[in-house]
PDB file of C-alpha atoms in Angstrom:
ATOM      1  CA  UNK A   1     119.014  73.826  -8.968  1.00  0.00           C
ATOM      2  CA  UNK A   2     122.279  72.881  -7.515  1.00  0.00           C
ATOM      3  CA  UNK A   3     122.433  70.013  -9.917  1.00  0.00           C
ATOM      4  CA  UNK A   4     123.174  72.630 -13.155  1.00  0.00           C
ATOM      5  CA  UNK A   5     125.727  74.806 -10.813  1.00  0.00           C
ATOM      6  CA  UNK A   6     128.583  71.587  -9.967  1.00  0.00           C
ATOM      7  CA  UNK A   7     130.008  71.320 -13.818  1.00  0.00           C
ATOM      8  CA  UNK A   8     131.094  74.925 -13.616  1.00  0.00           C
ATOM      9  CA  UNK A   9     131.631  74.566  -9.958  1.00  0.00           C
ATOM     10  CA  UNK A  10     134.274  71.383 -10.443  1.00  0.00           C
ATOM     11  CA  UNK A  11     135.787  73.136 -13.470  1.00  0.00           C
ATOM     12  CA  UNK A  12     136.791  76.273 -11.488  1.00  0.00           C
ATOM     13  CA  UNK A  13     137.956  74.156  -8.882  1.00  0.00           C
ATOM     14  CA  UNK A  14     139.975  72.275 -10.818  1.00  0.00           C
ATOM     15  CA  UNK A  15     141.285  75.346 -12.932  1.00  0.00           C
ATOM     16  CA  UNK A  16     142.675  76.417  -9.102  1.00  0.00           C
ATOM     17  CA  UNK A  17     144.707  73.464  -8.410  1.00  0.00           C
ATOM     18  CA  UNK A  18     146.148  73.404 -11.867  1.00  0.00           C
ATOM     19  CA  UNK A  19     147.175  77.571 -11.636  1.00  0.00           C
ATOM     20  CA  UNK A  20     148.461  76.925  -8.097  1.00  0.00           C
ATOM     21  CA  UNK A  21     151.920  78.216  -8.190  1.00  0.00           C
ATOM     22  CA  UNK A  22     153.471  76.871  -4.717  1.00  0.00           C
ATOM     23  CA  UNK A  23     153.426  73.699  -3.051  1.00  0.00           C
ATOM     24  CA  UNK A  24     150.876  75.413  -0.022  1.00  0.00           C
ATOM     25  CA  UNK A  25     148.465  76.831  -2.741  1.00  0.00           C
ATOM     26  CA  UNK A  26     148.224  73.428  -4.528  1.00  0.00           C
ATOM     27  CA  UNK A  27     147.146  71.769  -1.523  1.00  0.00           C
ATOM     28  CA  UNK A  28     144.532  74.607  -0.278  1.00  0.00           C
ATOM     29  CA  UNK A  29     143.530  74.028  -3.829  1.00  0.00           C
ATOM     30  CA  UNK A  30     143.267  70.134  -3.806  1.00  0.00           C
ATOM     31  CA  UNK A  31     141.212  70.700  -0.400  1.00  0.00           C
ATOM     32  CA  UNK A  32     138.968  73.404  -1.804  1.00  0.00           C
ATOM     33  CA  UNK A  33     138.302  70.575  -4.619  1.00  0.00           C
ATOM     34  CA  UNK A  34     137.991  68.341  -2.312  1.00  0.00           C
ATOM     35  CA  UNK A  35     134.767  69.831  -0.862  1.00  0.00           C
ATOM     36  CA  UNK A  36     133.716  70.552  -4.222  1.00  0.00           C
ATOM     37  CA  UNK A  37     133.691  66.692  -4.882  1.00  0.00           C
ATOM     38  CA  UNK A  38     131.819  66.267  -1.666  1.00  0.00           C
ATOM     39  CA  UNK A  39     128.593  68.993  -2.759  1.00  0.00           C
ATOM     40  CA  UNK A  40     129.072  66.864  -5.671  1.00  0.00           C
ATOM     41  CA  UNK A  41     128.596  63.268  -3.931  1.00  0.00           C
ATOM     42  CA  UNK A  42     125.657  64.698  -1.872  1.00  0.00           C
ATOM     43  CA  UNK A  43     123.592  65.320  -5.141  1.00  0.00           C
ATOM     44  CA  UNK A  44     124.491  62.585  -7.109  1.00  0.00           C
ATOM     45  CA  UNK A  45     123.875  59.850  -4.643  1.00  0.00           C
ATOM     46  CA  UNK A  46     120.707  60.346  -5.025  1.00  0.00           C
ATOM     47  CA  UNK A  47     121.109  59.524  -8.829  1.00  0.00           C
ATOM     48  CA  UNK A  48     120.251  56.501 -10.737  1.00  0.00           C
ATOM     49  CA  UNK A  49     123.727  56.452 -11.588  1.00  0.00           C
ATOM     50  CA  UNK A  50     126.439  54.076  -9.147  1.00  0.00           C
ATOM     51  CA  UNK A  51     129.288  54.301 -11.907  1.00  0.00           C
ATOM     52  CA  UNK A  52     129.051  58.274 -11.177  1.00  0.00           C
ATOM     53  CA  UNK A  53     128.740  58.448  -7.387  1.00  0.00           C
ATOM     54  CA  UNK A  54     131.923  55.817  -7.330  1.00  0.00           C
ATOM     55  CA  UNK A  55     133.686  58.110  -9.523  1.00  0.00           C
ATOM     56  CA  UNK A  56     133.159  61.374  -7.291  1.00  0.00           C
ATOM     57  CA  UNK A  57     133.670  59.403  -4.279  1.00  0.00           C
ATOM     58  CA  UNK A  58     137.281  58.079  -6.128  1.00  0.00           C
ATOM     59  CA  UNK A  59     138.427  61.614  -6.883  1.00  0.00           C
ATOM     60  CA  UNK A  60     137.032  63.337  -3.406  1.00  0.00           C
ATOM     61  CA  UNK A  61     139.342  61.037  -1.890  1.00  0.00           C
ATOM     62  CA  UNK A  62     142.120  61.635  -4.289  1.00  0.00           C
ATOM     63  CA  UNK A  63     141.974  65.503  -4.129  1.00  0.00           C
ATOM     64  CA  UNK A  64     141.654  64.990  -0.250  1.00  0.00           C
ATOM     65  CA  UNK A  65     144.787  63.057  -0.269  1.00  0.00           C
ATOM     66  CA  UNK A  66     146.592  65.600  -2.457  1.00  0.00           C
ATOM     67  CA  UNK A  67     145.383  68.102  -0.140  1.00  0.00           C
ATOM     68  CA  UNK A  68     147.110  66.696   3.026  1.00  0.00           C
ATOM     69  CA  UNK A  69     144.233  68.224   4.842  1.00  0.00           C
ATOM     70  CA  UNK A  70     143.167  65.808   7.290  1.00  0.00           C
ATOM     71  CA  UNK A  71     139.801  67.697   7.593  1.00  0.00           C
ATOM     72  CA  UNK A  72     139.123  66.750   3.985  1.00  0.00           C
ATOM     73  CA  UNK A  73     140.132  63.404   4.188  1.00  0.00           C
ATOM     74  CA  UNK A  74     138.135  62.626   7.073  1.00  0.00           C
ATOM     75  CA  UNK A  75     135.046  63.898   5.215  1.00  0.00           C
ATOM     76  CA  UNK A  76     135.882  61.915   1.724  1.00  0.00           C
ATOM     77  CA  UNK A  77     136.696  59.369   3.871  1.00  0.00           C
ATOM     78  CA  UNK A  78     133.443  59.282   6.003  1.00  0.00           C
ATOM     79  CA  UNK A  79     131.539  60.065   2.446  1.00  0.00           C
ATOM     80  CA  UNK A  80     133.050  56.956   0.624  1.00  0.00           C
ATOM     81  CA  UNK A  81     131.854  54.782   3.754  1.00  0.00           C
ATOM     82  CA  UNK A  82     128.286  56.156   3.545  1.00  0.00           C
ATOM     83  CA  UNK A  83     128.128  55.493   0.023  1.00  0.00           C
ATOM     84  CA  UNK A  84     129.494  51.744   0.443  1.00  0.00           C
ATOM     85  CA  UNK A  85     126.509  51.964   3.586  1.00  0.00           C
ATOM     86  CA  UNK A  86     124.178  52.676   1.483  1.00  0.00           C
ATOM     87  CA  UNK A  87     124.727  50.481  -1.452  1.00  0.00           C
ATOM     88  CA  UNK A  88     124.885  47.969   0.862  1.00  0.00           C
ATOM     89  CA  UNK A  89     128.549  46.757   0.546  1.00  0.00           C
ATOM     90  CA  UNK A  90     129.123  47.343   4.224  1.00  0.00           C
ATOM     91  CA  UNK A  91     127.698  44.339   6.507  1.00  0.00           C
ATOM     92  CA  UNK A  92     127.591  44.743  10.432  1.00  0.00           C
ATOM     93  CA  UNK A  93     129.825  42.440  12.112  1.00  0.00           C
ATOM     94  CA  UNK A  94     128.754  38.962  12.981  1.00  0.00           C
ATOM     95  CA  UNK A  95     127.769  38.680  17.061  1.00  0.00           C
TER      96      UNK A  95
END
């Protein structure tokens, strides 16, 4: 189950950012966790736990940010509005 693989996965990932040694490897590593923080937000918002999707949403888009990748932002991005969707923080406009 994917759910047992993403503690090991995150750690590695963040293990790469922090042994990054130049300012381009950093930031291929802050995207790479990133996408790691994504995986993660797909299986846990399905959770019983909102504190823990907000807090993988929080650091996708942190690590996204870091990464200067717009690719990755756009997905944290896109993943932070589909978890405000489908809490039900986002109301459509009023006609």
């Amino acid at each position: 189950m994917i759910g047992a693989l993403l503690p090991e996965l995150i750690r590695d990932a963040q293990i790469s950012v922090r042994q990054a040694d130049t300012g381009p490897d950093r930031r291929a590593a802050q995207a790479l966790l990133a996408q790691v923080y994504s995986l993660t937000q797909f299986f846990v918002a399905y959770q019983p736990d909102a504190a823990l999707l907000w807090r993988v949403a929080e650091r996708s888009l942190i690590a996204a940010q870091e990464s200067e990748d717009p690719y990755a932002i756009g997905v944290a991005a896109w993943l932070a509005a589909q978890a405000h969707r489908d809490e039900g923080t986002m109301t459509p406009p009023m006609p």
